[in-house]
XYZ file of C-alpha atoms in Angstrom:
398
model
C 43.417 21.069 -26.808
C 44.769 18.037 -24.446
C 41.952 16.104 -25.661
C 42.878 16.099 -29.590
C 46.741 15.528 -28.471
C 45.694 12.665 -26.752
C 43.483 11.278 -29.433
C 46.425 11.879 -31.890
C 49.343 10.287 -29.752
C 47.194 7.285 -28.981
C 46.449 6.679 -32.668
C 50.169 7.175 -33.267
C 50.982 4.874 -30.499
C 48.730 2.187 -32.346
C 50.262 2.897 -35.703
C 53.718 2.708 -34.618
C 52.978 -0.773 -32.645
C 51.534 -1.920 -35.997
C 54.620 -0.870 -38.089
C 56.794 -2.659 -35.425
C 54.731 -5.686 -35.836
C 55.457 -6.120 -39.547
C 58.946 -5.014 -38.894
C 59.181 -8.002 -36.803
C 58.180 -10.265 -39.301
C 60.682 -8.570 -41.984
C 63.817 -8.476 -39.688
C 63.594 -12.225 -38.544
C 62.673 -13.046 -42.343
C 65.841 -11.648 -43.608
C 68.011 -12.769 -40.778
C 66.978 -16.347 -41.837
C 67.860 -15.303 -45.509
C 64.419 -15.149 -46.689
C 63.679 -12.845 -49.715
C 61.350 -9.645 -48.548
C 60.083 -8.030 -51.544
C 58.378 -5.026 -49.931
C 57.744 -3.452 -46.252
C 54.940 -0.644 -46.163
C 53.280 0.800 -43.423
C 49.497 1.395 -44.413
C 47.157 0.850 -46.941
C 45.757 2.366 -49.753
C 47.215 4.997 -52.200
C 51.028 4.991 -51.923
C 52.598 8.283 -50.480
C 56.173 7.326 -51.394
C 58.414 4.427 -51.350
C 62.225 3.767 -52.001
C 64.432 0.700 -52.678
C 67.298 -0.415 -50.603
C 68.948 -3.783 -51.588
C 66.508 -6.017 -52.488
C 63.556 -4.477 -50.382
C 61.101 -1.521 -51.232
C 60.010 0.169 -48.471
C 57.093 2.539 -48.438
C 54.103 4.301 -46.672
C 50.030 4.575 -47.707
C 47.909 6.973 -47.031
C 45.528 4.927 -44.464
C 47.672 4.255 -41.426
C 45.621 1.484 -40.304
C 47.911 -1.658 -40.765
C 50.772 -2.607 -43.025
C 52.243 -5.403 -44.509
C 55.608 -7.404 -45.220
C 55.633 -9.282 -48.545
C 57.985 -12.289 -48.170
C 58.769 -14.127 -51.601
C 57.062 -17.679 -51.174
C 54.942 -17.277 -48.166
C 53.093 -20.158 -49.416
C 53.661 -23.045 -51.794
C 50.884 -21.256 -54.108
C 52.689 -17.902 -54.104
C 54.316 -17.459 -57.492
C 58.321 -16.931 -57.259
C 60.815 -15.966 -59.848
C 63.966 -18.574 -60.201
C 65.943 -15.911 -58.384
C 63.841 -15.754 -55.391
C 63.013 -19.776 -55.154
C 66.207 -20.583 -53.170
C 65.128 -18.174 -50.579
C 61.344 -18.471 -50.374
C 59.773 -18.936 -47.433
C 58.281 -22.334 -48.021
C 61.548 -23.748 -48.784
C 62.940 -22.942 -45.031
C 62.741 -25.106 -42.088
C 59.601 -25.401 -40.071
C 61.039 -23.663 -37.173
C 62.369 -20.649 -38.997
C 59.130 -20.079 -40.660
C 57.084 -20.493 -37.359
C 59.621 -17.840 -35.733
C 59.130 -15.409 -38.436
C 55.078 -15.936 -38.315
C 55.303 -15.448 -34.715
C 57.683 -12.422 -34.841
C 54.658 -9.902 -35.212
C 52.765 -11.059 -32.029
C 56.237 -11.365 -30.350
C 56.949 -7.613 -31.041
C 53.521 -6.704 -29.465
C 54.500 -8.515 -26.420
C 57.908 -7.318 -26.068
C 56.227 -3.457 -26.894
C 54.001 -4.334 -23.719
C 56.919 -5.440 -21.567
C 58.826 -2.557 -22.426
C 55.957 -0.036 -21.418
C 55.474 -1.882 -18.446
C 58.790 -1.738 -17.219
C 58.936 2.163 -17.892
C 55.557 2.362 -15.925
C 57.332 0.539 -12.835
C 60.274 3.047 -12.809
C 58.373 6.295 -13.381
C 55.046 5.849 -11.535
C 54.943 2.331 -10.038
C 52.746 -0.581 -10.886
C 49.152 -0.797 -9.446
C 48.552 -3.680 -6.975
C 46.309 -5.927 -9.376
C 47.052 -9.139 -7.170
C 45.019 -7.318 -4.411
C 47.984 -7.959 -2.368
C 47.386 -7.297 1.287
C 49.781 -4.625 1.856
C 49.442 -1.735 4.300
C 49.372 1.594 2.497
C 48.201 4.913 4.635
C 48.000 4.064 8.446
C 45.255 6.439 9.980
C 42.339 5.478 12.408
C 39.472 3.318 12.864
C 36.751 5.733 12.201
C 33.206 5.631 11.232
C 31.915 6.072 7.727
C 29.986 9.251 7.054
C 29.238 8.734 3.607
C 29.959 6.292 0.543
C 33.480 7.984 0.114
C 34.480 9.696 3.485
C 35.008 8.779 6.611
C 35.134 10.697 10.023
C 38.413 12.801 10.691
C 40.947 11.408 12.864
C 41.081 13.185 16.360
C 41.356 12.841 20.040
C 39.310 10.232 21.367
C 39.357 8.078 17.971
C 41.283 4.861 18.303
C 44.061 4.053 16.126
C 44.863 0.288 16.532
C 46.889 -0.315 13.664
C 49.420 2.646 14.402
C 49.239 1.567 18.166
C 50.511 -1.665 17.415
C 53.283 -0.364 15.366
C 51.855 -1.671 11.645
C 54.002 0.629 8.934
C 53.051 1.408 5.542
C 54.669 -1.248 3.391
C 53.821 -4.142 5.868
C 51.998 -7.094 4.308
C 49.215 -8.749 6.248
C 50.098 -12.634 6.354
C 47.106 -14.078 8.626
C 44.415 -12.564 10.897
C 43.760 -14.468 14.170
C 45.763 -17.358 12.597
C 43.635 -17.505 9.293
C 45.966 -16.686 6.202
C 45.259 -13.635 4.340
C 46.372 -14.052 0.750
C 44.751 -11.226 -0.414
C 43.465 -7.587 0.859
C 39.983 -8.564 0.505
C 40.673 -11.806 3.024
C 42.063 -9.527 5.382
C 39.266 -7.010 5.625
C 36.721 -9.774 5.829
C 38.497 -11.353 9.123
C 39.298 -7.936 10.537
C 35.568 -6.672 9.924
C 34.450 -9.877 11.481
C 37.017 -9.443 14.544
C 36.614 -7.647 17.787
C 38.848 -6.579 20.454
C 42.637 -7.711 20.918
C 43.747 -9.746 17.769
C 46.919 -11.370 16.881
C 47.758 -10.005 13.065
C 50.921 -11.647 11.554
C 52.824 -9.297 9.089
C 55.890 -9.369 7.008
C 58.311 -6.367 6.849
C 61.723 -6.824 5.148
C 61.315 -10.534 4.588
C 60.645 -11.251 8.613
C 57.378 -11.942 10.082
C 56.213 -10.185 13.077
C 52.869 -10.762 15.526
C 51.137 -7.707 16.269
C 48.335 -7.411 18.523
C 45.711 -5.042 17.228
C 42.675 -4.174 19.381
C 40.247 -4.261 16.490
C 37.398 -1.430 17.042
C 33.920 -1.657 16.238
C 32.881 1.251 13.682
C 29.556 2.142 11.550
C 30.395 1.405 7.710
C 28.090 1.682 5.007
C 26.827 -1.624 2.994
C 28.287 -1.046 -0.491
C 25.210 -2.647 -1.991
C 22.298 -1.674 0.625
C 23.731 1.704 1.649
C 22.638 0.667 5.097
C 24.796 1.202 7.956
C 26.427 -1.989 9.597
C 28.982 -2.470 12.704
C 32.151 -4.102 11.730
C 35.760 -4.304 12.818
C 38.489 -1.760 12.037
C 41.994 -1.187 12.685
C 42.732 1.825 10.626
C 44.575 1.129 7.607
C 44.128 1.311 3.922
C 45.579 -0.809 0.947
C 48.826 0.098 -0.897
C 47.459 0.320 -4.468
C 50.645 1.469 -6.273
C 53.918 -0.342 -5.678
C 57.320 1.623 -6.497
C 60.600 -0.062 -7.910
C 64.214 0.750 -8.807
C 65.851 -0.282 -12.015
C 66.466 -3.925 -10.760
C 63.365 -4.662 -8.815
C 61.297 -3.761 -11.579
C 62.344 -6.483 -13.768
C 60.623 -9.409 -11.861
C 57.878 -7.032 -10.957
C 57.521 -6.187 -14.830
C 57.333 -9.921 -16.042
C 54.857 -10.715 -12.885
C 52.489 -7.750 -14.114
C 52.651 -8.823 -17.629
C 51.583 -12.270 -16.597
C 48.490 -10.796 -15.016
C 47.813 -8.667 -17.961
C 47.967 -11.688 -20.258
C 45.621 -13.763 -18.063
C 43.156 -10.454 -18.224
C 43.351 -10.445 -21.955
C 42.791 -14.173 -22.301
C 39.874 -13.919 -19.811
C 38.824 -10.776 -22.212
C 39.104 -13.046 -25.450
C 37.045 -16.137 -23.846
C 34.265 -13.710 -22.910
C 34.352 -11.687 -26.412
C 31.168 -13.415 -27.687
C 28.963 -12.557 -24.840
C 29.831 -8.874 -25.348
C 28.761 -8.892 -29.095
C 24.962 -8.256 -28.189
C 25.754 -5.608 -25.640
C 27.764 -4.105 -28.656
C 24.483 -4.109 -30.580
C 22.547 -2.929 -27.952
C 24.656 -0.057 -27.422
C 24.164 0.912 -31.168
C 20.524 0.902 -30.871
C 20.781 3.629 -28.026
C 21.349 1.164 -25.017
C 24.177 2.000 -22.384
C 27.752 1.486 -23.797
C 29.028 -1.038 -21.586
C 32.992 -0.266 -20.623
C 33.378 -4.059 -21.132
C 32.452 -3.937 -24.836
C 35.156 -4.233 -27.623
C 36.627 -0.934 -28.811
C 37.821 -0.094 -32.476
C 41.068 2.061 -32.979
C 38.997 5.036 -33.223
C 37.214 4.094 -29.709
C 40.628 3.436 -28.014
C 41.808 6.745 -29.146
C 38.838 8.598 -28.117
C 39.573 6.863 -24.296
C 43.051 7.900 -24.923
C 42.072 11.264 -25.469
C 40.115 11.565 -22.362
C 42.849 10.012 -20.420
C 45.474 12.704 -21.590
C 42.543 15.216 -21.021
C 42.886 14.558 -17.348
C 46.778 13.829 -17.089
C 45.876 9.987 -16.680
C 49.292 9.176 -18.250
C 49.803 5.887 -16.316
C 46.450 4.572 -17.192
C 47.078 5.936 -20.941
C 50.155 4.121 -20.994
C 48.342 0.977 -19.326
C 45.714 1.174 -22.059
C 48.245 0.782 -24.873
C 49.584 -1.879 -23.165
C 46.506 -4.102 -22.881
C 45.881 -3.134 -26.790
C 49.176 -4.486 -27.650
C 48.935 -7.957 -25.603
C 45.305 -8.344 -27.119
C 46.562 -8.016 -30.763
C 49.263 -9.881 -29.910
C 47.524 -12.803 -28.467
C 44.468 -12.626 -30.832
C 46.702 -12.818 -33.903
C 48.088 -16.142 -32.687
C 44.776 -17.678 -32.898
C 44.766 -20.473 -35.357
C 42.748 -19.394 -37.834
C 43.194 -18.371 -41.275
C 44.138 -15.407 -42.242
C 46.041 -14.630 -38.980
C 49.434 -15.537 -38.375
C 48.123 -18.074 -36.030
C 46.479 -19.877 -38.701
C 49.587 -19.997 -40.968
C 51.603 -21.206 -38.052
C 48.701 -24.084 -37.628
C 49.492 -25.064 -41.348
C 53.059 -25.255 -41.275
C 53.156 -27.200 -37.734
C 50.501 -29.756 -39.339
C 52.748 -30.200 -42.219
C 55.597 -30.748 -40.432
C 53.823 -33.459 -37.922
C 52.304 -34.865 -40.980
C 55.572 -35.369 -43.004
C 57.158 -36.726 -39.563
C 54.624 -39.470 -39.175
C 54.542 -40.365 -42.628
C 58.356 -40.966 -42.478
C 57.907 -43.004 -39.676
C 55.519 -45.227 -41.661
C 57.720 -45.438 -44.496
C 55.778 -43.453 -46.698
C 56.825 -40.602 -49.049
C 56.626 -37.179 -48.051
C 53.112 -35.248 -49.307
C 53.177 -31.709 -50.960
C 52.437 -28.380 -49.143
C 48.898 -28.069 -47.985
C 46.601 -26.646 -50.707
C 45.605 -23.173 -49.328
C 42.955 -22.775 -51.879
C 40.882 -25.950 -50.108
C 41.034 -23.418 -46.951
C 39.856 -20.627 -48.731
C 36.039 -21.078 -47.760
C 37.295 -21.229 -43.926
C 39.262 -18.213 -44.524
C 36.485 -16.242 -45.928
C 34.294 -17.000 -42.926
C 36.681 -15.661 -40.614
C 37.284 -12.639 -42.377
C 33.675 -11.985 -43.063
C 33.044 -12.600 -39.196
C 36.288 -10.572 -38.140
C 34.926 -7.623 -40.761
C 30.868 -7.660 -39.249
C 32.765 -7.511 -35.601
C 34.891 -4.626 -36.567
C 32.045 -2.547 -38.550
C 29.861 -3.178 -35.410
C 32.623 -1.889 -33.163
C 33.482 1.050 -35.288
C 29.559 2.313 -35.388
C 29.355 2.050 -31.843
C 32.645 3.967 -31.251
C 30.917 6.518 -33.394
C 27.510 6.492 -32.443
C 27.920 5.913 -28.764
C 31.595 6.124 -27.928
C 32.745 4.715 -24.506
C 33.406 7.983 -22.547
C 34.536 6.847 -18.989
C 34.365 10.585 -17.251
C 31.186 11.321 -18.895
């Protein structure tokens, strides 16, 4: 029951995000005085509709998208004499770009709001690998890939003895800076005996001398036991915030998420072959793209295990991905329309500087072949992703 609830809830979250995307277009268009004919959620046969003012609002049976019909989206769009003064293409370029960007901006806003809620309720993960101390324990030998010896009499605790506290950030080890936890671990493992470790606590830097102990740890790649230095401290994996401190943390975390989304987009082409392999029976790579169906299944798994923080993070990633993807300068995406409008503006400015007459708007019919190619490729990838999510879905806990 929890799994089904999670699937439905995540799908609903996606549907709401898409509805708000189109609402972003509609609200900004109306704010600039453009004529909005229709605003619909979903595709396919109509469930209901009603008219308020000059706009028809409605819902259709397939909740997989929506649309906002603005009069005169291109110069080729037929408009009535009544609509012409308020047609999209007659408005200043900056207003058109704002309207076209509003859908993606809405996805970004949704992501920021969800991240802020996470910061206040459950904290934000340490995605920057900051060298901040979490649990302070002892320098124990490793007994298995997931366990250390229990702390007890005779087991040294260098970090605790030196006065290290949870929340302290390790700045340097033996004079070498440690911008990340990985850097700190490498330097501590290579050390031995009394070692100066600089930490930052409440904006103040302190030098603590820790007697680094030699312990046995298992090599993560070979599984062989090896001797390394240890001080008995684990990394703080989640940071807590109040309503004020959550604001800069939210924007910093959002920036990190944007970087990950962009990196994922750059790696997208090399993931397609792995997607085809998964359909033919190969192991499904967790990094391969997912459709709405696949993402909802993952959401169901997360809800079933009570991992609501990860559930919301997945919804954040999806919104940021859709927002960034939609801004790519390819028709029929909003980014493609933005590119055409900016091209017209730059072209007309250059011609005016050269004393030449202004040219007519771009003929979208000449761009149709490229548009069809983008639609064909996008449709093929969507079909591949949906097929993989049906025959070989990503199930991270199975």
